[in-house]
Amino acid sequence: MANYEKDEAICLRAIDFSETSQVVTLLTRQNGIVALLAKGSRKMAKAGTFSFGAPIDQLARGEVVFILPRGTAELGTLTAWNLLDHLAAVRKSLPAFLAGQILCEVIIALLSPHEPHPELYDELIAGFSALAEAQSKRMFLSMAKSVLAATGYQPHLENCLICKTPVRPGVRAQFCPGSGGACCIGCPAQSKTLQVDGGVLLALARLPAPSVLLSSAASKPADAAALRAAAAVLMAAIEAATDRPLRTRWALDALFGKRRTV
Ligand SMILES: [Zn+2]
């Protein structure tokens, strides 16, 4: 008999499949990333309703029931989807929408399928719900950093990886994506590096998790160039971890401006 899993989930990707169905990639709270066939999700039933209420949208949150894939099958089957909300904050402004697009790709790229991360799930829901707020760029960075940390790729930013000298604000440093950490300008970095001010690396190291960021008011408005540099560091860490370029890098440029050395 099939095992039905009941869970809560956020839809990270929805692809139309055949005339009537979708393939959805969900981040579930208890089962991690799952790819499911939502059979009939695009089909209007005779009563004028869809099988799941409506086709499933990216960045919608719902209660789900599904059957995990069996054997070598890649797709499980979605049997119920009860929409909880559409994470309205992500749809309120273009920056929030762009941030949501990048985060969906980052989460799918970094998390292994079926590996549960309930605490990360809660942090991401808190973050997605606040992406339209004043601190949206900081929140985006906090969410991306949380995904890196949960998957074991938390960058080491407070000391040089080679000589252990503390990183200092106002002193130029390098970030080495290949080794996942900071490095002084004078130390022999092994791979392609990003040059940034030490203050950016320290601010990123101290950036709290989304739920903490939500409850703390920013001490001062974030500097646009510093935010852009911090985003470049995190995205380089993500691309090094997944060993491929992000498809949504265009959105990063639109969100933070073109990458420059600062
Ligand atoms: Zn050093």
PDB file of C-alpha atoms and ligand atoms in Angstrom:
ATOM      1  CA  MET A   1       0.000   0.000   0.000  1.00  0.00           C
ATOM      2  CA  ALA A   2       1.232   3.477  -0.812  1.00  0.00           C
ATOM      3  CA  ASN A   3       2.539   5.584   2.050  1.00  0.00           C
ATOM      4  CA  TYR A   4       0.820   8.936   2.168  1.00  0.00           C
ATOM      5  CA  GLU A   5       2.927  11.757   3.585  1.00  0.00           C
ATOM      6  CA  LYS A   6       1.138  14.724   5.109  1.00  0.00           C
ATOM      7  CA  ASP A   7       3.211  17.871   5.292  1.00  0.00           C
ATOM      8  CA  GLU A   8       3.367  21.607   4.752  1.00  0.00           C
ATOM      9  CA  ALA A   9       5.202  22.915   1.704  1.00  0.00           C
ATOM     10  CA  ILE A  10       6.194  25.887  -0.378  1.00  0.00           C
ATOM     11  CA  CYS A  11       6.248  25.495  -4.158  1.00  0.00           C
ATOM     12  CA  LEU A  12       9.679  26.411  -5.565  1.00  0.00           C
ATOM     13  CA  ARG A  13       9.055  25.442  -9.170  1.00  0.00           C
ATOM     14  CA  ALA A  14       5.958  24.529 -11.178  1.00  0.00           C
ATOM     15  CA  ILE A  15       6.272  23.278 -14.746  1.00  0.00           C
ATOM     16  CA  ASP A  16       3.288  22.551 -16.966  1.00  0.00           C
ATOM     17  CA  PHE A  17       3.222  18.895 -17.926  1.00  0.00           C
ATOM     18  CA  SER A  18       0.809  17.642 -20.575  1.00  0.00           C
ATOM     19  CA  GLU A  19      -2.491  19.422 -21.155  1.00  0.00           C
ATOM     20  CA  THR A  20      -3.732  18.908 -17.653  1.00  0.00           C
ATOM     21  CA  SER A  21      -0.936  18.381 -15.155  1.00  0.00           C
ATOM     22  CA  GLN A  22       2.087  20.015 -13.537  1.00  0.00           C
ATOM     23  CA  VAL A  23       5.403  18.805 -12.179  1.00  0.00           C
ATOM     24  CA  VAL A  24       6.057  20.700  -8.974  1.00  0.00           C
ATOM     25  CA  THR A  25       9.221  20.946  -6.893  1.00  0.00           C
ATOM     26  CA  LEU A  26       8.228  21.553  -3.292  1.00  0.00           C
ATOM     27  CA  LEU A  27      10.216  22.363  -0.199  1.00  0.00           C
ATOM     28  CA  THR A  28       8.315  20.453   2.467  1.00  0.00           C
ATOM     29  CA  ARG A  29       8.819  21.010   6.179  1.00  0.00           C
ATOM     30  CA  GLN A  30       9.365  17.353   7.132  1.00  0.00           C
ATOM     31  CA  ASN A  31      10.511  15.712   3.882  1.00  0.00           C
ATOM     32  CA  GLY A  32      12.780  18.379   2.378  1.00  0.00           C
ATOM     33  CA  ILE A  33      12.758  18.841  -1.389  1.00  0.00           C
ATOM     34  CA  VAL A  34      10.336  16.603  -3.278  1.00  0.00           C
ATOM     35  CA  ALA A  35       9.457  16.559  -6.982  1.00  0.00           C
ATOM     36  CA  LEU A  36       5.878  15.499  -7.571  1.00  0.00           C
ATOM     37  CA  LEU A  37       3.474  14.965 -10.432  1.00  0.00           C
ATOM     38  CA  ALA A  38       0.335  16.990  -9.769  1.00  0.00           C
ATOM     39  CA  LYS A  39      -1.981  15.030 -12.000  1.00  0.00           C
ATOM     40  CA  GLY A  40      -4.939  17.033 -13.266  1.00  0.00           C
ATOM     41  CA  SER A  41      -3.835  20.215 -11.475  1.00  0.00           C
ATOM     42  CA  ARG A  42      -4.496  22.282 -14.615  1.00  0.00           C
ATOM     43  CA  LYS A  43      -7.718  20.540 -15.513  1.00  0.00           C
ATOM     44  CA  MET A  44     -11.083  22.070 -14.803  1.00  0.00           C
ATOM     45  CA  ALA A  45     -13.419  19.434 -13.421  1.00  0.00           C
ATOM     46  CA  LYS A  46     -17.049  19.352 -14.529  1.00  0.00           C
ATOM     47  CA  ALA A  47     -18.159  21.236 -11.430  1.00  0.00           C
ATOM     48  CA  GLY A  48     -15.979  24.154 -12.561  1.00  0.00           C
ATOM     49  CA  THR A  49     -13.213  23.580 -10.026  1.00  0.00           C
ATOM     50  CA  PHE A  50      -9.648  22.423 -10.440  1.00  0.00           C
ATOM     51  CA  SER A  51      -8.368  19.190  -8.860  1.00  0.00           C
ATOM     52  CA  PHE A  52      -6.253  21.183  -6.400  1.00  0.00           C
ATOM     53  CA  GLY A  53      -8.412  24.315  -6.235  1.00  0.00           C
ATOM     54  CA  ALA A  54      -6.281  26.000  -8.925  1.00  0.00           C
ATOM     55  CA  PRO A  55      -3.031  25.289 -10.772  1.00  0.00           C
ATOM     56  CA  ILE A  56      -0.177  25.412  -8.246  1.00  0.00           C
ATOM     57  CA  ASP A  57       1.890  28.606  -8.332  1.00  0.00           C
ATOM     58  CA  GLN A  58       5.540  29.113  -7.585  1.00  0.00           C
ATOM     59  CA  LEU A  59       5.926  30.541  -4.068  1.00  0.00           C
ATOM     60  CA  ALA A  60       2.502  29.429  -2.902  1.00  0.00           C
ATOM     61  CA  ARG A  61       2.365  27.675   0.468  1.00  0.00           C
ATOM     62  CA  GLY A  62       0.045  24.786   1.114  1.00  0.00           C
ATOM     63  CA  GLU A  63      -0.800  21.728   3.164  1.00  0.00           C
ATOM     64  CA  VAL A  64       0.046  18.718   1.048  1.00  0.00           C
ATOM     65  CA  VAL A  65      -0.495  14.987   0.905  1.00  0.00           C
ATOM     66  CA  PHE A  66       1.786  13.049  -1.415  1.00  0.00           C
ATOM     67  CA  ILE A  67       3.324   9.684  -2.183  1.00  0.00           C
ATOM     68  CA  LEU A  68       7.116   9.638  -2.360  1.00  0.00           C
ATOM     69  CA  PRO A  69       8.706   8.148  -5.496  1.00  0.00           C
ATOM     70  CA  ARG A  70       9.288   4.403  -5.415  1.00  0.00           C
ATOM     71  CA  GLY A  71      12.447   2.609  -6.480  1.00  0.00           C
ATOM     72  CA  THR A  72      14.298   4.508  -9.168  1.00  0.00           C
ATOM     73  CA  ALA A  73      11.370   6.774 -10.058  1.00  0.00           C
ATOM     74  CA  GLU A  74      12.202  10.465  -9.757  1.00  0.00           C
ATOM     75  CA  LEU A  75       8.690  11.769  -9.322  1.00  0.00           C
ATOM     76  CA  GLY A  76       6.278  11.133  -6.514  1.00  0.00           C
ATOM     77  CA  THR A  77       2.584  11.896  -6.730  1.00  0.00           C
ATOM     78  CA  LEU A  78       0.793  14.860  -5.212  1.00  0.00           C
ATOM     79  CA  THR A  79      -2.624  13.730  -4.024  1.00  0.00           C
ATOM     80  CA  ALA A  80      -3.826  16.836  -2.151  1.00  0.00           C
ATOM     81  CA  TRP A  81      -2.918  20.519  -2.050  1.00  0.00           C
ATOM     82  CA  ASN A  82      -4.707  22.871   0.304  1.00  0.00           C
ATOM     83  CA  LEU A  83      -3.547  26.426  -0.360  1.00  0.00           C
ATOM     84  CA  LEU A  84      -2.561  28.281   2.836  1.00  0.00           C
ATOM     85  CA  ASP A  85      -1.343  31.518   1.282  1.00  0.00           C
ATOM     86  CA  HIS A  86       0.378  33.032  -1.716  1.00  0.00           C
ATOM     87  CA  LEU A  87       3.210  34.659   0.249  1.00  0.00           C
ATOM     88  CA  ALA A  88       1.889  38.062  -0.793  1.00  0.00           C
ATOM     89  CA  ALA A  89       5.080  39.865   0.282  1.00  0.00           C
ATOM     90  CA  VAL A  90       6.979  38.225  -2.585  1.00  0.00           C
ATOM     91  CA  ARG A  91       4.482  39.616  -5.093  1.00  0.00           C
ATOM     92  CA  LYS A  92       4.268  43.140  -3.711  1.00  0.00           C
ATOM     93  CA  SER A  93       7.349  44.627  -5.348  1.00  0.00           C
ATOM     94  CA  LEU A  94       9.741  43.806  -8.165  1.00  0.00           C
ATOM     95  CA  PRO A  95      12.776  43.503  -5.815  1.00  0.00           C
ATOM     96  CA  ALA A  96      10.887  41.025  -3.616  1.00  0.00           C
ATOM     97  CA  PHE A  97       9.801  39.045  -6.684  1.00  0.00           C
ATOM     98  CA  LEU A  98      13.388  38.948  -8.012  1.00  0.00           C
ATOM     99  CA  ALA A  99      14.703  37.882  -4.600  1.00  0.00           C
ATOM    100  CA  GLY A 100      12.084  35.121  -4.528  1.00  0.00           C
ATOM    101  CA  GLN A 101      13.162  33.872  -7.966  1.00  0.00           C
ATOM    102  CA  ILE A 102      16.812  33.642  -6.944  1.00  0.00           C
ATOM    103  CA  LEU A 103      16.017  31.970  -3.628  1.00  0.00           C
ATOM    104  CA  CYS A 104      13.887  29.297  -5.304  1.00  0.00           C
ATOM    105  CA  GLU A 105      16.833  28.348  -7.504  1.00  0.00           C
ATOM    106  CA  VAL A 106      19.322  28.509  -4.619  1.00  0.00           C
ATOM    107  CA  ILE A 107      17.181  26.256  -2.394  1.00  0.00           C
ATOM    108  CA  ILE A 108      16.682  23.652  -5.138  1.00  0.00           C
ATOM    109  CA  ALA A 109      20.371  23.766  -6.078  1.00  0.00           C
ATOM    110  CA  LEU A 110      21.758  23.366  -2.546  1.00  0.00           C
ATOM    111  CA  LEU A 111      19.349  21.047  -0.747  1.00  0.00           C
ATOM    112  CA  SER A 112      19.493  17.320  -1.413  1.00  0.00           C
ATOM    113  CA  PRO A 113      16.111  15.735  -2.208  1.00  0.00           C
ATOM    114  CA  HIS A 114      14.233  14.163   0.702  1.00  0.00           C
ATOM    115  CA  GLU A 115      16.587  15.607   3.307  1.00  0.00           C
ATOM    116  CA  PRO A 116      14.436  17.321   5.971  1.00  0.00           C
ATOM    117  CA  HIS A 117      15.384  20.797   7.231  1.00  0.00           C
ATOM    118  CA  PRO A 118      12.374  21.853   9.354  1.00  0.00           C
ATOM    119  CA  GLU A 119      14.199  24.733  11.071  1.00  0.00           C
ATOM    120  CA  LEU A 120      15.433  26.091   7.752  1.00  0.00           C
ATOM    121  CA  TYR A 121      11.890  25.746   6.388  1.00  0.00           C
ATOM    122  CA  ASP A 122      10.548  27.912   9.227  1.00  0.00           C
ATOM    123  CA  GLU A 123      13.305  30.493   8.712  1.00  0.00           C
ATOM    124  CA  LEU A 124      12.601  30.655   4.971  1.00  0.00           C
ATOM    125  CA  ILE A 125       8.855  31.091   5.482  1.00  0.00           C
ATOM    126  CA  ALA A 126       9.586  33.921   7.936  1.00  0.00           C
ATOM    127  CA  GLY A 127      11.927  35.478   5.372  1.00  0.00           C
ATOM    128  CA  PHE A 128       9.633  35.080   2.356  1.00  0.00           C
ATOM    129  CA  SER A 129       6.843  36.707   4.369  1.00  0.00           C
ATOM    130  CA  ALA A 130       8.992  39.802   4.933  1.00  0.00           C
ATOM    131  CA  LEU A 131      10.694  40.230   1.560  1.00  0.00           C
ATOM    132  CA  ALA A 132       8.690  43.363   0.754  1.00  0.00           C
ATOM    133  CA  GLU A 133       9.732  45.140   3.961  1.00  0.00           C
ATOM    134  CA  ALA A 134      12.350  47.846   4.342  1.00  0.00           C
ATOM    135  CA  GLN A 135      15.129  45.361   5.050  1.00  0.00           C
ATOM    136  CA  SER A 136      14.322  43.185   2.038  1.00  0.00           C
ATOM    137  CA  LYS A 137      17.880  42.999   0.676  1.00  0.00           C
ATOM    138  CA  ARG A 138      19.316  42.138   4.081  1.00  0.00           C
ATOM    139  CA  MET A 139      16.557  39.551   4.450  1.00  0.00           C
ATOM    140  CA  PHE A 140      17.457  38.067   1.069  1.00  0.00           C
ATOM    141  CA  LEU A 141      21.094  37.769   2.159  1.00  0.00           C
ATOM    142  CA  SER A 142      20.070  36.248   5.487  1.00  0.00           C
ATOM    143  CA  MET A 143      17.916  33.642   3.733  1.00  0.00           C
ATOM    144  CA  ALA A 144      20.644  32.700   1.239  1.00  0.00           C
ATOM    145  CA  LYS A 145      23.160  32.444   4.088  1.00  0.00           C
ATOM    146  CA  SER A 146      20.754  30.225   6.067  1.00  0.00           C
ATOM    147  CA  VAL A 147      20.476  27.824   3.123  1.00  0.00           C
ATOM    148  CA  LEU A 148      24.283  27.679   2.842  1.00  0.00           C
ATOM    149  CA  ALA A 149      24.633  27.078   6.601  1.00  0.00           C
ATOM    150  CA  ALA A 150      21.963  24.342   6.699  1.00  0.00           C
ATOM    151  CA  THR A 151      23.705  22.452   3.901  1.00  0.00           C
ATOM    152  CA  GLY A 152      27.191  22.686   5.420  1.00  0.00           C
ATOM    153  CA  TYR A 153      28.522  25.445   3.178  1.00  0.00           C
ATOM    154  CA  GLN A 154      28.510  28.301   5.673  1.00  0.00           C
ATOM    155  CA  PRO A 155      31.341  30.598   4.555  1.00  0.00           C
ATOM    156  CA  HIS A 156      34.088  31.424   7.069  1.00  0.00           C
ATOM    157  CA  LEU A 157      34.423  35.178   6.972  1.00  0.00           C
ATOM    158  CA  GLU A 158      35.969  36.442  10.199  1.00  0.00           C
ATOM    159  CA  ASN A 159      39.540  35.201   9.874  1.00  0.00           C
ATOM    160  CA  CYS A 160      41.941  34.527   7.042  1.00  0.00           C
ATOM    161  CA  LEU A 161      41.724  30.841   6.105  1.00  0.00           C
ATOM    162  CA  ILE A 162      45.498  30.667   5.706  1.00  0.00           C
ATOM    163  CA  CYS A 163      47.160  32.797   8.399  1.00  0.00           C
ATOM    164  CA  LYS A 164      44.137  33.180  10.754  1.00  0.00           C
ATOM    165  CA  THR A 165      44.534  36.978  10.947  1.00  0.00           C
ATOM    166  CA  PRO A 166      41.178  38.544  11.902  1.00  0.00           C
ATOM    167  CA  VAL A 167      39.369  40.307   9.055  1.00  0.00           C
ATOM    168  CA  ARG A 168      39.064  44.038   9.805  1.00  0.00           C
ATOM    169  CA  PRO A 169      36.681  46.730   8.563  1.00  0.00           C
ATOM    170  CA  GLY A 170      38.362  49.195   6.239  1.00  0.00           C
ATOM    171  CA  VAL A 171      41.031  46.670   5.244  1.00  0.00           C
ATOM    172  CA  ARG A 172      40.708  45.002   1.879  1.00  0.00           C
ATOM    173  CA  ALA A 173      40.357  41.254   1.930  1.00  0.00           C
ATOM    174  CA  GLN A 174      39.532  38.462  -0.483  1.00  0.00           C
ATOM    175  CA  PHE A 175      36.790  35.893  -0.501  1.00  0.00           C
ATOM    176  CA  CYS A 176      37.841  32.538  -1.957  1.00  0.00           C
ATOM    177  CA  PRO A 177      34.686  30.725  -3.139  1.00  0.00           C
ATOM    178  CA  GLY A 178      36.579  27.462  -3.759  1.00  0.00           C
ATOM    179  CA  SER A 179      37.716  27.207  -0.164  1.00  0.00           C
ATOM    180  CA  GLY A 180      34.642  28.926   1.272  1.00  0.00           C
ATOM    181  CA  GLY A 181      36.327  31.625   3.276  1.00  0.00           C
ATOM    182  CA  ALA A 182      38.135  34.901   3.686  1.00  0.00           C
ATOM    183  CA  CYS A 183      41.786  35.442   2.963  1.00  0.00           C
ATOM    184  CA  CYS A 184      44.120  38.455   3.383  1.00  0.00           C
ATOM    185  CA  ILE A 185      45.247  40.191   0.228  1.00  0.00           C
ATOM    186  CA  GLY A 186      48.829  39.129   0.934  1.00  0.00           C
ATOM    187  CA  CYS A 187      48.130  35.442   1.529  1.00  0.00           C
ATOM    188  CA  PRO A 188      48.358  33.053  -1.432  1.00  0.00           C
ATOM    189  CA  ALA A 189      44.726  32.268  -2.328  1.00  0.00           C
ATOM    190  CA  GLN A 190      44.363  29.112  -4.379  1.00  0.00           C
ATOM    191  CA  SER A 191      41.419  29.918  -6.601  1.00  0.00           C
ATOM    192  CA  LYS A 192      39.612  32.784  -8.240  1.00  0.00           C
ATOM    193  CA  THR A 193      38.774  35.329  -5.586  1.00  0.00           C
ATOM    194  CA  LEU A 194      36.557  38.350  -4.984  1.00  0.00           C
ATOM    195  CA  GLN A 195      38.139  41.417  -3.458  1.00  0.00           C
ATOM    196  CA  VAL A 196      35.972  43.095  -0.831  1.00  0.00           C
ATOM    197  CA  ASP A 197      36.309  45.350   2.154  1.00  0.00           C
ATOM    198  CA  GLY A 198      36.743  43.399   5.381  1.00  0.00           C
ATOM    199  CA  GLY A 199      33.723  45.233   6.785  1.00  0.00           C
ATOM    200  CA  VAL A 200      31.457  43.561   4.218  1.00  0.00           C
ATOM    201  CA  LEU A 201      32.687  40.098   5.214  1.00  0.00           C
ATOM    202  CA  LEU A 202      32.225  40.871   8.921  1.00  0.00           C
ATOM    203  CA  ALA A 203      28.728  42.274   8.393  1.00  0.00           C
ATOM    204  CA  LEU A 204      27.818  39.138   6.464  1.00  0.00           C
ATOM    205  CA  ALA A 205      29.295  36.902   9.160  1.00  0.00           C
ATOM    206  CA  ARG A 206      27.191  38.671  11.792  1.00  0.00           C
ATOM    207  CA  LEU A 207      23.993  38.865   9.754  1.00  0.00           C
ATOM    208  CA  PRO A 208      21.392  37.011  11.856  1.00  0.00           C
ATOM    209  CA  ALA A 209      18.943  34.340  10.701  1.00  0.00           C
ATOM    210  CA  PRO A 210      15.668  35.616   9.149  1.00  0.00           C
ATOM    211  CA  SER A 211      13.538  35.183  12.299  1.00  0.00           C
ATOM    212  CA  VAL A 212      16.062  37.170  14.360  1.00  0.00           C
ATOM    213  CA  LEU A 213      16.456  39.817  11.661  1.00  0.00           C
ATOM    214  CA  LEU A 214      12.662  40.253  11.649  1.00  0.00           C
ATOM    215  CA  SER A 215      12.564  41.091  15.324  1.00  0.00           C
ATOM    216  CA  SER A 216      15.518  43.483  15.261  1.00  0.00           C
ATOM    217  CA  ALA A 217      15.365  46.950  13.752  1.00  0.00           C
ATOM    218  CA  ALA A 218      18.312  47.873  11.539  1.00  0.00           C
ATOM    219  CA  SER A 219      20.773  50.091  13.377  1.00  0.00           C
ATOM    220  CA  LYS A 220      21.399  52.145  10.240  1.00  0.00           C
ATOM    221  CA  PRO A 221      20.313  51.928   6.607  1.00  0.00           C
ATOM    222  CA  ALA A 222      22.394  49.353   4.736  1.00  0.00           C
ATOM    223  CA  ASP A 223      24.880  50.754   2.240  1.00  0.00           C
ATOM    224  CA  ALA A 224      23.900  49.769  -1.335  1.00  0.00           C
ATOM    225  CA  ALA A 225      27.462  48.995  -2.423  1.00  0.00           C
ATOM    226  CA  ALA A 226      28.100  46.878   0.677  1.00  0.00           C
ATOM    227  CA  LEU A 227      24.873  44.931   0.095  1.00  0.00           C
ATOM    228  CA  ARG A 228      25.878  44.338  -3.529  1.00  0.00           C
ATOM    229  CA  ALA A 229      29.312  43.116  -2.464  1.00  0.00           C
ATOM    230  CA  ALA A 230      27.794  40.838   0.198  1.00  0.00           C
ATOM    231  CA  ALA A 231      25.402  39.389  -2.391  1.00  0.00           C
ATOM    232  CA  ALA A 232      28.333  38.746  -4.750  1.00  0.00           C
ATOM    233  CA  VAL A 233      30.169  36.878  -1.968  1.00  0.00           C
ATOM    234  CA  LEU A 234      27.186  34.665  -1.146  1.00  0.00           C
ATOM    235  CA  MET A 235      26.365  33.916  -4.772  1.00  0.00           C
ATOM    236  CA  ALA A 236      30.006  33.016  -5.439  1.00  0.00           C
ATOM    237  CA  ALA A 237      29.875  30.656  -2.442  1.00  0.00           C
ATOM    238  CA  ILE A 238      26.660  29.088  -3.783  1.00  0.00           C
ATOM    239  CA  GLU A 239      28.052  28.685  -7.307  1.00  0.00           C
ATOM    240  CA  ALA A 240      31.216  27.091  -5.902  1.00  0.00           C
ATOM    241  CA  ALA A 241      29.133  24.702  -3.776  1.00  0.00           C
ATOM    242  CA  THR A 242      26.927  23.629  -6.681  1.00  0.00           C
ATOM    243  CA  ASP A 243      29.706  23.897  -9.277  1.00  0.00           C
ATOM    244  CA  ARG A 244      27.541  25.669 -11.810  1.00  0.00           C
ATOM    245  CA  PRO A 245      26.434  29.224 -12.542  1.00  0.00           C
ATOM    246  CA  LEU A 246      23.076  30.405 -11.245  1.00  0.00           C
ATOM    247  CA  ARG A 247      20.476  30.818 -13.989  1.00  0.00           C
ATOM    248  CA  THR A 248      18.914  33.670 -12.005  1.00  0.00           C
ATOM    249  CA  ARG A 249      22.102  35.743 -11.870  1.00  0.00           C
ATOM    250  CA  TRP A 250      20.353  38.281 -14.127  1.00  0.00           C
ATOM    251  CA  ALA A 251      17.871  38.831 -11.304  1.00  0.00           C
ATOM    252  CA  LEU A 252      20.730  39.405  -8.880  1.00  0.00           C
ATOM    253  CA  ASP A 253      22.091  42.173 -11.099  1.00  0.00           C
ATOM    254  CA  ALA A 254      18.598  43.687 -11.343  1.00  0.00           C
ATOM    255  CA  LEU A 255      18.189  43.492  -7.574  1.00  0.00           C
ATOM    256  CA  PHE A 256      21.579  44.772  -6.423  1.00  0.00           C
ATOM    257  CA  GLY A 257      23.023  46.402  -9.540  1.00  0.00           C
ATOM    258  CA  LYS A 258      25.927  45.099 -11.601  1.00  0.00           C
ATOM    259  CA  ARG A 259      28.690  43.416  -9.633  1.00  0.00           C
ATOM    260  CA  ARG A 260      31.715  45.588  -9.066  1.00  0.00           C
ATOM    261  CA  THR A 261      34.699  45.413  -6.817  1.00  0.00           C
ATOM    262  CA  VAL A 262      34.057  47.541  -3.767  1.00  0.00           C
TER     263      VAL A 262
HETATM  264 ZN    ZN B   1      46.177  35.668   5.715  1.00  0.00          ZN
END
